[in-house]
PDB file of C-alpha atoms and ligand atoms in Angstrom:
ATOM      1  CA  MET A   5       2.074  -5.502  -8.841  1.00 88.00           C
ATOM      2  CA  GLU A   6       0.866  -9.082  -8.854  1.00 90.00           C
ATOM      3  CA  SER A   7       4.373 -10.316  -8.191  1.00 93.00           C
ATOM      4  CA  PHE A   8       4.713  -7.865  -5.334  1.00 90.00           C
ATOM      5  CA  ALA A   9       1.523  -9.026  -3.752  1.00 91.00           C
ATOM      6  CA  HIS A  10       2.402 -12.756  -4.100  1.00 93.00           C
ATOM      7  CA  ASN A  11       5.930 -12.283  -2.705  1.00 94.00           C
ATOM      8  CA  CYS A  12       4.965 -10.270   0.324  1.00 87.00           C
ATOM      9  CA  GLY A  13       1.837 -12.262   1.072  1.00 88.00           C
ATOM     10  CA  ALA A  14      -0.421  -9.290   0.762  1.00 84.00           C
ATOM     11  CA  THR A  15      -3.841  -8.936  -0.683  1.00 89.00           C
ATOM     12  CA  LEU A  16      -4.110  -5.700  -2.773  1.00 88.00           C
ATOM     13  CA  HIS A  17      -7.322  -4.138  -3.977  1.00 87.00           C
ATOM     14  CA  LEU A  18      -6.608  -1.711  -6.689  1.00 85.00           C
ATOM     15  CA  THR A  19      -9.202   0.229  -8.654  1.00 84.00           C
ATOM     16  CA  LEU A  20      -8.022   2.579 -11.405  1.00 82.00           C
ATOM     17  CA  LYS A  21     -10.671   5.115 -11.990  1.00 80.00           C
ATOM     18  CA  GLY A  22     -10.262   7.578 -14.881  1.00 74.00           C
ATOM     19  CA  GLY A  23      -6.672   8.208 -15.839  1.00 65.00           C
ATOM     20  CA  GLY A  24      -7.586   9.489 -19.245  1.00 73.00           C
ATOM     21  CA  SER A  25      -5.519   8.243 -22.194  1.00 83.00           C
ATOM     22  CA  ASP A  26      -2.195   8.289 -20.278  1.00 87.00           C
ATOM     23  CA  LEU A  27      -1.935   4.891 -18.673  1.00 87.00           C
ATOM     24  CA  HIS A  28       1.678   5.499 -17.750  1.00 89.00           C
ATOM     25  CA  THR A  29       0.826   8.460 -15.573  1.00 88.00           C
ATOM     26  CA  ALA A  30      -2.214   6.684 -14.073  1.00 87.00           C
ATOM     27  CA  LEU A  31      -0.134   3.685 -13.108  1.00 87.00           C
ATOM     28  CA  GLU A  32       2.481   5.919 -11.601  1.00 91.00           C
ATOM     29  CA  ALA A  33      -0.223   7.216  -9.331  1.00 87.00           C
ATOM     30  CA  VAL A  34      -1.184   3.655  -8.371  1.00 88.00           C
ATOM     31  CA  PHE A  35       2.425   2.762  -7.459  1.00 91.00           C
ATOM     32  CA  LYS A  36       2.836   6.061  -5.492  1.00 94.00           C
ATOM     33  CA  ALA A  37      -0.366   5.454  -3.599  1.00 91.00           C
ATOM     34  CA  LEU A  38       0.755   1.948  -2.708  1.00 91.00           C
ATOM     35  CA  ALA A  39       4.165   3.293  -1.542  1.00 93.00           C
ATOM     36  CA  LEU A  40       2.450   5.890   0.661  1.00 94.00           C
ATOM     37  CA  ALA A  41       0.064   3.311   2.072  1.00 88.00           C
ATOM     38  CA  LEU A  42       2.898   0.921   2.893  1.00 87.00           C
ATOM     39  CA  ASP A  43       4.888   3.690   4.521  1.00 89.00           C
ATOM     40  CA  GLN A  44       1.881   4.692   6.616  1.00 84.00           C
ATOM     41  CA  ALA A  45       1.174   1.077   7.557  1.00 80.00           C
ATOM     42  CA  THR A  46       4.690   0.505   8.813  1.00 81.00           C
ATOM     43  CA  GLN A  47       4.979   3.647  11.006  1.00 82.00           C
ATOM     44  CA  VAL A  48       4.528   3.543  14.774  1.00 79.00           C
ATOM     45  CA  ASP A  49       1.667   5.903  15.598  1.00 76.00           C
ATOM     46  CA  ALA A  50       2.059   7.799  18.864  1.00 81.00           C
ATOM     47  CA  ARG A  51      -1.686   8.346  18.901  1.00 83.00           C
ATOM     48  CA  ARG A  52      -2.169   4.604  19.133  1.00 77.00           C
ATOM     49  CA  GLY A  53       0.013   4.235  22.186  1.00 81.00           C
ATOM     50  CA  GLY A  54       3.164   3.447  20.128  1.00 74.00           C
ATOM     51  CA  LYS A  55       1.525   0.458  18.436  1.00 74.00           C
ATOM     52  CA  VAL A  56       1.725  -0.301  14.757  1.00 69.00           C
ATOM     53  CA  PRO A  57      -1.570   0.080  12.842  1.00 70.00           C
ATOM     54  CA  SER A  58      -2.279  -3.704  12.660  1.00 72.00           C
ATOM     55  CA  THR A  59      -5.162  -5.716  13.950  1.00 77.00           C
ATOM     56  CA  LYS A  60      -2.636  -8.330  14.968  1.00 78.00           C
ATOM     57  CA  GLY A  61      -0.563  -5.733  16.876  1.00 71.00           C
ATOM     58  CA  ILE A  62       2.592  -6.784  15.018  1.00 73.00           C
ATOM     59  CA  ILE A  63       4.068  -6.566  11.640  1.00 69.00           C
ATOM     60  CA  ASP A  64       5.758  -9.866  10.735  1.00 68.00           C
TER      61      ASP A  64
HETATM   62 MN1   MN B 114       6.755   8.820 -15.913  1.00 94.69          MN
END
């Protein structure tokens, strides 16, 4: 996760709450959540007038 953040120039804030004794399953949820967030962040949203959800208005 650290390598991903460094190589894509992103800042990630991850908080793992709970997860019980199964760290493997908990971390799978973390990676899946990141994947869903990245997918959402790179979609053009028709409700925003066809703009990407970025404060810069572009995705580099
Ligand atoms: Mn598994």
